[in-house]
Amino acid sequence: MNIYLEISENLQKGKHKAVQELVEQAINDALPAVDILNQGLLHGMNIIGERFKNNEVYVPEVLVAARAMNIGLKLLKPLLAEDGERFVGKVCIGTVQGDLHDIGKNLVKMMLEGKGLEVIDLGTDVSPETFINTAIEENCQLICCSALLTTTMEVMGEVVKCAQEKGIRDKVKIMVGGAPVTEEFCKKIGADCYTSDAASAAETAVELCKL
Amino acid sequence: MYKVIIDSKTFFAEEGSILGDILIKSEIPHSHPCGGMGICKKCTVKVNGKEELSCKYEIHSDIVVEVKEDENIISETGAVISASASDKPVFVLDIGTTTLALALADTENKNIIDVKTDTNPQRIFGADIMSRIDYCRKNGVNEMQSVLIKKINSMLSRFSQNSADTLFVSGNTVMLHIFFGEDCASMGSAPYTPVFLEERTVNAKELGLNSVKAVHSLPSISSFIGADITAGLNLVSAPLHGKYSILIDLGTNAEIVLFSDECVICTAAAAGPCFEGANITCGMSASEGAVCEYIYSGNYKTIGNAPAKGICGTGLIDIMAVLIKNEIIDETGFLETEKFSITEDVFINQNDIRQFQLAKSAIYSGVLTLMKHAGISFDEIEQLYISGGFSAKINIENAVITGLFPKELKSRCTPLNNSSLLGTVKYACESNDLSLITKNAAYKDMSADSVFSELFVENMMFEV
């Protein structure tokens, strides 16, 4: 079997040790870092993302696969920088103020990275100002807001307002998601898009960053 | 103005108003489990003969509405009734998010004379705690308080020996806030600050309660660990000699407490809606027609032996155990077929299994996390107490198969039924010092706990 496919398959099974060894081997064999990333790690992560979207695998499998990807990515990062590998866009992500839940947010973050986006993780309990200031300072094209509680999702509306007040609403897109969030809610608060799962979030994020 | 006829009563609605809001004002028993977000699809009513979600239906004409008969939730209190008159009677009330239980107790002979249960009328504002807080944040607390007080008055009047002066009250922190008419909005987001936790004694008239004179509530521990848990801990005695016990209260929210005679550490896990059916496709509360026991293909029991209408918590646990034992799902919870049918209309699908996985892992991982923080092993656990309206009906063997409870503690599981009510009765009779419980208690927030996050992911799987 070709080594890229081997990396992909081990990643899908969440075997992080095997992924680490295979990536090291591929680097020693002087294979291009971009190919190891795209045909190995991201290939596997995309399959997991697709299966997640179709409800065939669940949060645990995605998390263990993502752990394997991160280990591989760490090995590749210095080489990718040398190769001048470019990110397809820059995103900041966080769970909104008053909400400390981060499992969903972390999943989306990993899927975003898997799609080649540069992600700034603001953690949980993030104020609207922090979202907007980060987007300005770091020149992000997209802000991703997560909330698990019906009582905290309203903060997403404040993020949209804050972007307007600071005059960057036309420069930045705002994506919302999380268990209580709906398409209707997204429209109501004037955010740009709602996605229902991590894989769709990543796909949509890439589209939005291209705009 | 349009005419809205609901079950042959007439109401008036303005153009564009939402049917669910009219239903709330009408006080016709009806539930909005997800709090009117249009997600759970369980508030269906018939509008001019067509099924509609009441929480999303906008009124643009005269309409005739048929509301489904409200479920009469069966809640076992576990009270041993010894009907006799008493010289020193008291009323004891447990305000659950879903059900209310009111007992008349004899403080002299320390027994219960009679018990009545009913559904919490606040279910029209949402099934879980967060939707109630959200309603309070948007509309204030008064409406929710007044429907509750009205219901309690009607329950009090149902006692034939209607003569006690004092009402002892227990319930989770949010329910007690609403009962006393305190704003609970600040408990909806971090840092979840409550208005009060301490015990309260007030004049019953101030709250609008008839037929009792004084109201006395038990103290809470934190926003998420209420007086219901304080009462539960009062009911069971703490193990001695460096041993620990665990109390899991399977209510609408699951609370987990690890305690010894020296310390009490507790946490809350959002697991309840799954066992009360709110986020399960064919899920329902434990009322007539709910599948409550399941053995295999066609071999099941329903509450009241009625035709199967849906699945309640105990039935769900049994069905999940069958799916695992027969390898109908794999260790990741993957179901190969579109659904697993119980009857023609009642089934479990992939999403239901995922909801169950989240709930069972939240509880199991919560237990392990508390044990890890306390640095203790399963050998040091004396008892695993399970409380809640359906705790005595849980098939422990099956619950362990699904990974809801640790297998190491299988032989040490003891159901307590409604430990909030029974523990409050005990308090009313013995006036124990509850500060021994509340002073020693520490709350651990799992959403910010890295140990929990790791375990939560691992324990979502099944052992096949």
XYZ file of C-alpha atoms in Angstrom:
675
model
C 0.000 0.000 0.000
C 1.228 3.497 -0.679
C 2.361 5.360 2.400
C -0.090 8.238 1.963
C -3.003 5.828 2.007
C -1.516 4.085 5.041
C -1.346 7.414 6.888
C -4.923 8.190 5.900
C -6.264 4.837 7.046
C -4.451 4.849 10.368
C -5.633 8.388 10.985
C -9.235 7.348 10.361
C -8.853 4.622 12.968
C -7.397 7.140 15.393
C -4.051 5.286 15.658
C -1.884 8.250 16.506
C 1.302 6.272 17.144
C 1.138 4.622 13.727
C 0.421 7.975 12.105
C 3.430 9.516 13.831
C 5.763 6.714 12.662
C 4.467 6.790 9.103
C 4.780 10.565 8.807
C 8.339 10.380 10.166
C 9.134 7.657 7.661
C 7.648 9.682 4.803
C 9.721 12.701 5.818
C 12.882 10.555 5.956
C 12.088 9.238 2.492
C 12.134 12.889 1.370
C 8.539 12.844 0.180
C 7.065 16.349 -0.322
C 5.491 17.671 2.897
C 2.535 19.063 0.946
C 1.755 15.585 -0.388
C 2.045 13.962 3.034
C -0.382 16.572 4.316
C -2.886 16.527 1.466
C -2.826 12.891 0.378
C -2.238 11.483 3.852
C -3.487 13.459 6.826
C -6.134 15.654 5.213
C -7.342 12.797 3.001
C -8.104 10.766 6.127
C -9.571 13.667 8.049
C -11.888 14.552 5.163
C -13.238 11.011 5.052
C -13.911 11.142 8.793
C -15.570 14.521 8.380
C -17.803 13.214 5.624
C -18.782 10.148 7.657
C -19.454 12.395 10.641
C -21.771 14.525 8.525
C -23.630 11.382 7.453
C -23.981 10.295 11.083
C -21.850 7.173 10.483
C -19.220 8.107 13.046
C -19.603 10.260 16.090
C -17.800 12.786 18.260
C -15.390 10.243 19.846
C -14.079 8.912 16.524
C -13.606 12.419 15.173
C -11.726 13.436 18.296
C -9.322 10.497 18.221
C -8.741 10.992 14.482
C -8.110 14.686 15.073
C -5.600 13.853 17.801
C -3.696 11.696 15.300
C -3.834 14.472 12.711
C -2.461 17.055 15.117
C 0.531 14.843 15.892
C 1.264 14.423 12.196
C 0.722 18.105 11.553
C 3.278 19.067 14.214
C 5.955 17.051 12.406
C 5.076 18.623 9.076
C 4.689 22.245 10.121
C 8.373 23.280 9.930
C 8.680 21.657 6.508
C 5.479 23.215 5.226
C 6.787 26.631 6.244
C 9.968 25.984 4.211
C 7.889 24.903 1.239
C 5.956 28.136 1.563
C 2.661 26.292 1.999
C -0.102 28.891 2.193
C -3.227 28.785 4.323
C -6.486 29.123 2.436
C -7.855 31.608 4.979
C -7.715 32.863 8.546
C -10.400 32.230 11.143
C -10.921 32.971 14.824
C -13.159 30.667 16.823
C -14.534 30.575 20.366
C -17.428 29.655 22.656
C -19.393 32.795 23.520
C -19.385 34.687 26.814
C -21.050 32.895 29.716
C -20.631 29.483 28.111
C -17.809 27.142 29.134
C -18.556 24.229 26.800
C -15.814 23.520 24.308
C -16.170 20.022 22.852
C -18.189 21.167 19.836
C -15.999 24.202 19.322
C -12.847 22.042 19.417
C -14.309 19.693 16.827
C -15.024 22.540 14.432
C -11.534 23.930 15.040
C -9.915 20.633 14.093
C -12.040 20.289 10.976
C -11.162 23.862 9.964
C -7.458 23.101 10.339
C -8.041 19.935 8.380
C -9.287 22.048 5.486
C -6.093 24.098 5.514
C -7.390 27.151 7.358
C -5.293 29.035 9.896
C -7.275 29.016 13.150
C -6.955 31.237 16.204
C -8.637 29.507 19.130
C -10.018 32.018 21.652
C -11.218 29.287 24.020
C -14.462 29.542 25.990
C -16.337 32.426 27.673
C -15.230 34.797 24.890
C -16.623 38.337 24.936
C -17.932 39.959 21.727
C -15.103 42.531 21.958
C -12.463 39.786 22.066
C -13.903 38.197 18.922
C -13.952 41.487 17.058
C -10.591 42.819 18.289
C -8.923 39.530 17.353
C -10.513 39.624 13.910
C -9.169 43.175 13.409
C -5.664 42.584 14.798
C -5.163 39.218 13.134
C -6.931 40.137 9.929
C -9.367 37.204 10.067
C -11.844 36.704 7.261
C -14.193 34.670 9.402
C -15.406 34.564 13.015
C -16.909 31.276 14.252
C -19.098 31.450 17.377
C -20.235 28.409 19.320
C -22.833 28.107 22.126
C -24.371 25.113 23.859
C -26.934 26.905 25.994
C -30.174 28.637 25.037
C -29.236 31.193 27.659
C -25.898 32.077 26.051
C -26.666 31.879 22.335
C -28.026 35.431 22.379
C -24.444 36.657 22.842
C -23.923 35.759 19.176
C -26.218 38.657 18.284
C -23.934 40.940 20.285
C -20.932 39.709 18.306
C -22.700 40.769 15.098
C -23.562 44.163 16.632
C -20.010 44.658 17.874
C -18.682 43.992 14.361
C -21.022 46.687 13.034
C -20.004 49.175 15.715
C -16.321 48.670 15.038
C -16.962 49.094 11.322
C -15.727 45.694 10.144
C -19.073 44.050 9.396
C -18.457 44.212 5.617
C -14.922 42.836 5.991
C -15.620 39.805 8.125
C -18.067 36.894 7.891
C -19.709 35.493 11.012
C -20.616 31.817 11.317
C -22.732 30.454 14.190
C -23.332 26.933 15.475
C -24.046 24.757 18.513
C -26.898 22.589 19.781
C -29.612 25.245 20.308
C -28.689 27.326 17.237
C -30.869 27.174 14.131
C -30.899 28.678 10.644
C -33.791 30.859 11.729
C -31.852 32.164 14.735
C -28.865 32.903 12.498
C -31.047 35.033 10.206
C -32.684 36.772 13.154
C -29.394 38.027 14.586
C -27.985 38.877 11.167
C -25.059 36.437 11.141
C -23.804 35.210 7.770
C -24.309 31.482 8.107
C -25.345 28.613 10.307
C -23.889 25.130 9.940
C -25.247 22.056 11.700
C -22.074 19.967 12.041
C -18.292 20.334 12.105
C -17.708 18.986 8.588
C -20.206 21.371 6.986
C -18.749 24.177 9.071
C -15.298 23.533 7.613
C -16.560 23.288 4.025
C -18.584 26.474 4.351
C -15.680 28.261 6.043
C -13.436 27.567 3.042
C -16.107 28.931 0.689
C -16.563 32.059 2.815
C -12.821 32.709 2.968
C -12.611 32.575 -0.830
C -15.120 35.423 -1.163
C -58.284 40.107 16.439
C -58.898 36.483 15.562
C -60.935 33.895 17.373
C -58.922 30.905 18.575
C -61.006 27.992 19.776
C -58.891 25.592 21.835
C -60.624 22.410 22.972
C -63.969 24.257 22.756
C -62.779 27.232 24.857
C -62.565 30.549 23.039
C -59.587 32.919 23.142
C -58.636 35.959 21.109
C -55.350 36.554 19.342
C -53.797 39.453 17.501
C -52.646 39.147 13.890
C -49.339 37.297 13.687
C -49.250 36.138 17.297
C -47.798 32.717 18.059
C -50.205 29.928 18.975
C -47.836 28.656 21.708
C -48.079 32.006 23.536
C -51.880 31.820 23.446
C -51.679 28.269 24.845
C -49.475 29.480 27.705
C -52.015 32.187 28.588
C -54.918 29.740 28.233
C -53.444 27.540 30.988
C -54.528 24.483 29.037
C -52.048 21.732 29.996
C -49.564 21.426 27.158
C -45.771 21.066 26.911
C -43.122 22.922 24.979
C -40.108 20.702 25.760
C -37.510 22.773 23.897
C -38.939 26.069 25.108
C -40.430 27.165 21.798
C -37.319 26.852 19.642
C -38.971 24.584 17.077
C -36.332 21.894 17.565
C -37.977 19.053 19.510
C -41.209 18.876 17.444
C -43.099 17.645 20.489
C -45.616 20.470 20.888
C -47.702 19.375 17.903
C -51.387 20.355 17.980
C -54.100 20.133 15.323
C -54.985 23.466 13.752
C -58.149 23.171 11.649
C -57.449 19.450 11.503
C -53.842 19.812 10.312
C -50.807 19.025 12.508
C -48.722 22.083 13.378
C -46.008 22.990 15.906
C -47.755 25.290 18.370
C -44.520 27.135 19.185
C -44.006 28.181 15.554
C -47.576 28.596 14.292
C -48.448 32.204 13.469
C -52.113 33.146 13.683
C -53.476 34.896 10.570
C -57.130 33.800 10.721
C -59.784 32.326 12.999
C -58.718 28.810 13.949
C -59.901 25.723 15.784
C -57.193 23.973 17.789
C -57.179 20.480 19.238
C -54.586 19.878 21.947
C -53.458 16.323 22.593
C -54.397 14.992 25.977
C -51.628 15.929 28.388
C -49.476 13.080 29.631
C -50.085 12.069 33.196
C -46.543 11.372 34.316
C -46.145 8.487 36.717
C -43.631 9.460 39.352
C -42.794 6.978 42.060
C -42.037 8.740 45.324
C -41.191 5.571 47.227
C -43.185 6.857 50.185
C -44.475 4.182 52.553
C -47.980 5.334 53.405
C -49.422 4.614 56.808
C -52.791 6.286 56.784
C -53.494 7.626 60.209
C -54.412 10.971 61.660
C -51.643 12.962 63.275
C -51.356 15.473 66.063
C -48.317 17.034 64.484
C -48.782 17.003 60.728
C -46.710 18.935 58.176
C -46.841 19.235 54.409
C -43.677 18.392 52.483
C -43.245 19.456 48.870
C -40.640 18.488 46.283
C -40.603 20.826 43.291
C -39.060 18.846 40.466
C -38.441 20.366 37.051
C -40.923 17.858 35.612
C -43.031 16.627 38.536
C -44.312 17.903 41.855
C -44.711 15.609 44.858
C -46.608 16.720 47.938
C -46.760 14.611 51.105
C -48.616 14.985 54.360
C -46.292 13.677 57.062
C -46.717 12.864 60.729
C -43.702 14.301 62.543
C -44.489 12.439 65.738
C -44.543 8.909 64.370
C -42.194 9.899 61.566
C -44.265 8.518 58.742
C -46.119 9.680 55.662
C -49.905 9.863 55.779
C -50.581 10.570 52.116
C -48.800 11.620 48.918
C -50.033 13.329 45.742
C -47.977 13.833 42.615
C -48.662 16.040 39.632
C -46.832 17.482 36.661
C -45.022 20.773 37.055
C -47.208 23.204 35.085
C -44.085 25.119 34.045
C -43.468 22.478 31.372
C -45.354 24.766 29.020
C -42.308 27.069 29.251
C -39.818 24.300 28.384
C -38.749 20.842 29.599
C -35.308 21.576 30.961
C -33.899 24.028 33.465
C -32.153 26.189 30.884
C -35.357 26.868 28.950
C -37.050 27.950 32.201
C -34.165 30.298 32.992
C -34.343 31.593 29.445
C -38.076 32.283 29.817
C -37.403 34.097 33.082
C -34.708 36.181 31.428
C -37.089 37.251 28.659
C -40.407 37.529 30.502
C -39.616 37.770 34.208
C -40.376 35.220 36.877
C -43.972 36.132 37.818
C -45.816 34.077 35.237
C -43.896 30.890 36.067
C -44.286 31.502 39.795
C -48.030 32.038 39.576
C -48.791 28.839 37.604
C -46.696 26.923 40.121
C -48.409 28.413 43.196
C -51.807 27.810 41.618
C -50.956 24.142 41.084
C -49.596 23.738 44.631
C -52.803 25.248 46.032
C -54.848 22.796 44.010
C -52.671 19.903 45.244
C -53.026 21.062 48.877
C -56.805 21.077 48.515
C -56.758 17.431 47.411
C -55.784 16.240 50.895
C -58.777 15.175 52.909
C -56.962 15.748 56.208
C -56.127 19.240 55.109
C -54.841 20.688 58.329
C -51.076 21.194 58.541
C -49.695 24.666 59.249
C -46.193 24.291 57.877
C -45.024 23.462 54.377
C -41.442 22.224 53.989
C -40.112 22.768 50.475
C -37.270 21.212 48.548
C -36.269 21.326 44.896
C -33.411 22.311 42.664
C -32.008 25.826 42.999
C -33.823 27.214 39.963
C -37.174 25.768 41.028
C -36.774 27.332 44.488
C -35.942 30.691 42.907
C -39.134 30.548 40.848
C -41.148 29.354 43.878
C -40.032 32.402 45.876
C -40.355 34.709 42.879
C -36.637 35.427 42.652
C -34.957 36.263 39.356
C -33.104 33.181 38.108
C -31.689 34.762 34.924
C -28.145 35.054 36.291
C -27.951 31.262 36.673
C -28.232 30.844 32.905
C -24.634 31.627 32.061
C -21.199 31.452 33.675
C -20.405 32.221 36.477
C -23.987 31.023 37.250
C -24.621 33.270 40.262
C -27.749 32.439 42.315
C -29.745 35.065 44.218
C -29.852 32.850 47.309
C -28.793 29.399 48.509
C -29.656 29.535 52.203
C -32.791 28.108 53.811
C -35.785 30.414 53.969
C -38.798 30.758 56.221
C -41.624 32.953 54.978
C -45.283 33.621 55.589
C -47.346 31.457 53.222
C -49.661 34.369 52.439
C -46.804 36.328 50.876
C -46.484 33.607 48.268
C -50.224 33.293 47.745
C -50.440 29.830 49.269
C -53.718 28.863 50.885
C -54.334 26.478 53.767
C -50.801 26.588 55.219
C -49.320 29.351 57.358
C -45.553 29.042 57.168
C -43.221 27.919 54.420
C -39.773 26.605 55.164
C -37.309 25.727 52.390
C -34.131 23.672 52.657
C -30.700 25.122 51.790
C -29.028 24.566 48.404
C -25.349 23.928 47.699
C -24.802 25.757 44.380
C -26.731 26.894 41.313
C -26.712 23.346 40.001
C -26.848 21.406 43.267
C -30.063 22.346 44.968
C -31.956 21.652 48.149
C -33.209 18.442 46.498
C -29.663 17.074 46.779
C -29.227 18.436 50.295
C -32.409 16.513 51.172
C -31.139 13.374 49.395
C -27.913 13.486 51.382
C -29.964 13.973 54.537
C -31.882 10.793 53.717
C -28.852 8.508 53.493
C -26.152 8.456 56.093
C -22.578 9.167 55.117
C -20.294 6.124 55.306
C -17.736 6.107 58.119
C -14.119 4.912 58.395
C -12.769 6.721 55.364
C -15.308 5.123 53.011
C -17.307 7.041 50.395
C -20.717 6.718 48.785
C -22.081 8.148 45.552
C -25.518 9.633 44.926
C -26.752 10.019 41.345
C -30.005 11.914 41.001
C -31.511 11.116 37.621
C -33.874 14.018 37.211
C -34.209 16.383 34.290
C -30.614 17.253 35.056
C -28.376 14.530 36.504
C -26.587 15.498 39.679
C -23.708 13.406 40.982
C -22.382 13.594 44.527
C -19.411 11.795 46.054
C -19.530 11.994 49.823
C -18.065 10.726 53.064
C -18.553 11.838 56.648
C -15.949 14.522 55.986
C -16.496 15.822 52.470
C -19.122 16.313 49.799
C -18.071 16.930 46.194
C -20.685 17.286 43.542
C -21.326 18.069 39.907
C -24.185 18.248 37.440
C -24.397 16.620 34.025
C -26.878 17.567 31.326
C -28.291 14.104 30.818
C -31.889 14.222 31.924
C -33.783 15.178 28.772
C -32.657 11.880 27.243
C -34.218 9.788 30.031
C -37.365 11.881 30.024
C -37.723 11.520 26.288
C -37.300 15.139 25.226
C -34.570 14.546 22.650
C -35.426 10.963 21.666
C -37.536 10.653 18.485
C -40.135 8.353 20.065
C -39.222 9.428 23.576
C -41.851 10.273 26.151
C -42.131 10.692 29.878
C -43.148 7.772 32.075
C -46.864 7.961 31.348
C -49.467 5.585 29.980
C -48.342 3.740 26.867
C -44.622 4.283 27.406
C -42.441 1.233 26.759
C -40.871 0.832 30.211
C -39.309 -2.635 29.923
C -37.879 -4.338 26.860
C -36.560 -7.870 26.470
C -36.461 -8.661 22.756
C -38.512 -8.560 19.554
C -42.106 -8.044 20.585
C -41.419 -8.861 24.232
C -41.937 -5.612 26.108
C -44.045 -3.943 28.775
C -45.775 -0.594 28.694
C -47.010 1.581 31.523
C -50.647 0.749 32.265
C -50.368 -2.130 29.756
C -51.639 0.356 27.179
C -50.745 0.141 23.466
C -47.149 1.336 22.985
C -46.991 5.078 22.267
C -43.337 5.796 22.888
C -40.296 4.995 25.011
C -39.519 6.242 28.517
C -36.165 6.250 30.348
C -36.207 2.702 31.720
C -37.360 1.341 28.360
C -34.576 3.227 26.597
C -31.932 1.686 28.872
C -33.308 -1.824 28.192
C -33.443 -1.265 24.432
C -29.869 0.055 24.362
C -28.684 -3.009 26.317
C -30.413 -5.308 23.804
C -28.797 -3.471 20.879
C -25.364 -3.919 22.461
C -25.784 -7.545 23.598
C -27.037 -8.649 20.195
C -24.425 -6.588 18.354
C -27.109 -4.681 16.482
C -24.886 -1.668 17.101
C -21.097 -1.799 17.196
C -18.837 -0.440 19.924
C -18.992 3.044 18.430
C -22.791 3.011 18.554
C -23.174 2.681 14.780
C -26.536 1.248 13.706
C -26.436 -0.398 10.299
C -30.130 -0.195 9.581
C -32.139 3.004 9.362
C -33.934 2.240 12.600
C -34.589 -0.465 15.184
C -38.307 -1.038 15.543
C -40.095 -1.872 18.784
C -43.544 -1.744 17.195
C -44.694 -0.431 13.850
C -44.656 3.170 15.095
C -42.195 3.067 17.968
C -38.505 2.841 17.122
C -34.955 3.937 17.925
C -32.793 5.593 15.276
C -29.128 6.544 14.982
C -29.622 9.992 16.424
C -31.417 8.575 19.493
C -28.464 6.253 20.105
C -26.089 9.233 19.867
C -28.195 11.167 22.393
C -28.057 8.195 24.737
C -24.274 7.964 24.312
C -23.872 11.607 25.312
C -26.075 11.172 28.370
C -24.597 7.926 29.639
C -21.050 9.145 29.144
C -21.793 12.421 30.930
C -22.978 10.499 33.995
C -20.341 7.763 33.971
C -17.524 10.234 33.293
C -18.877 12.568 35.971
C -18.630 9.755 38.520
C -15.072 8.859 37.451
C -13.958 12.502 37.428
C -15.183 13.107 40.983
C -13.450 9.902 42.122
C -10.245 10.960 40.388
C -10.316 14.392 42.041
C -10.849 12.752 45.434
C -8.126 10.209 44.646
C -10.206 7.139 45.476
C -10.829 3.754 43.853
C -13.987 1.649 43.438
C -12.980 -0.438 46.490
C -13.508 2.583 48.695
C -17.097 3.127 47.513
C -19.682 1.682 49.867
C -22.924 2.455 48.027
C -24.093 3.859 44.705
C -27.448 5.466 45.492
C -29.691 6.216 42.533
C -32.545 8.619 43.084
C -35.245 10.059 40.879
C -38.811 9.200 39.943
C -37.872 6.143 37.909
C -34.788 4.981 39.843
C -36.495 1.924 41.357
C -37.595 0.751 37.897
C -34.150 0.802 36.294
C -32.787 -2.582 35.302
C -29.339 -2.215 36.908
C -27.856 -5.121 34.934
C -28.829 -3.375 31.675
C -27.730 0.044 32.885
C -24.263 -1.414 33.538
C -24.169 -3.063 30.081
C -24.804 0.305 28.442
C -22.083 1.942 30.544
C -24.454 4.254 32.410
C -23.208 3.005 35.798
C -19.755 1.501 36.509
C -19.745 -2.308 36.411
C -17.506 -2.345 39.479
C -20.425 -0.970 41.515
C -23.147 -3.229 40.119
C -23.748 -5.077 43.382
C -23.686 -1.879 45.405
C -26.508 -0.001 43.604
C -29.434 1.090 45.786
C -32.458 2.930 44.367
C -33.866 5.697 46.564
C -36.926 6.835 44.564
C -37.718 10.489 45.317
C -34.904 11.167 47.772
C -35.679 14.883 47.735
C -39.192 14.341 49.109
C -38.206 11.557 51.513
C -35.132 13.425 52.745
C -37.244 16.519 53.371
C -39.796 14.455 55.309
C -36.913 13.154 57.414
C -35.737 16.711 57.983
C -39.255 17.839 58.945
C -39.414 15.027 61.498
C -35.913 15.174 62.925
C -34.738 18.752 62.186
C -31.229 17.529 61.416
C -28.439 20.058 61.038
C -28.200 20.463 57.249
C -25.284 22.871 57.473
C -23.107 19.797 58.101
C -23.880 18.891 54.482
C -23.864 22.316 52.822
C -20.771 23.650 54.606
C -18.599 20.743 53.521
C -19.815 20.767 49.935
C -17.687 21.744 46.952
C -18.964 22.042 43.387
C -16.867 20.946 40.397
C -17.764 22.349 36.991
C -17.247 19.595 34.414
C -17.406 21.786 31.312
C -14.099 23.347 32.302
C -12.490 20.136 33.548
C -9.822 18.534 31.342
C -10.063 15.170 33.146
C -13.769 15.075 32.383
C -13.307 16.064 28.721
C -10.918 13.136 28.140
C -13.159 10.632 29.928
C -16.289 11.957 28.232
C -14.844 11.111 24.821
C -13.585 7.670 25.867
C -16.771 6.602 27.640
C -19.096 7.399 24.792
C -18.158 4.029 23.301
C -19.847 0.764 24.285
C -18.191 -2.406 25.501
C -19.285 -5.224 23.219
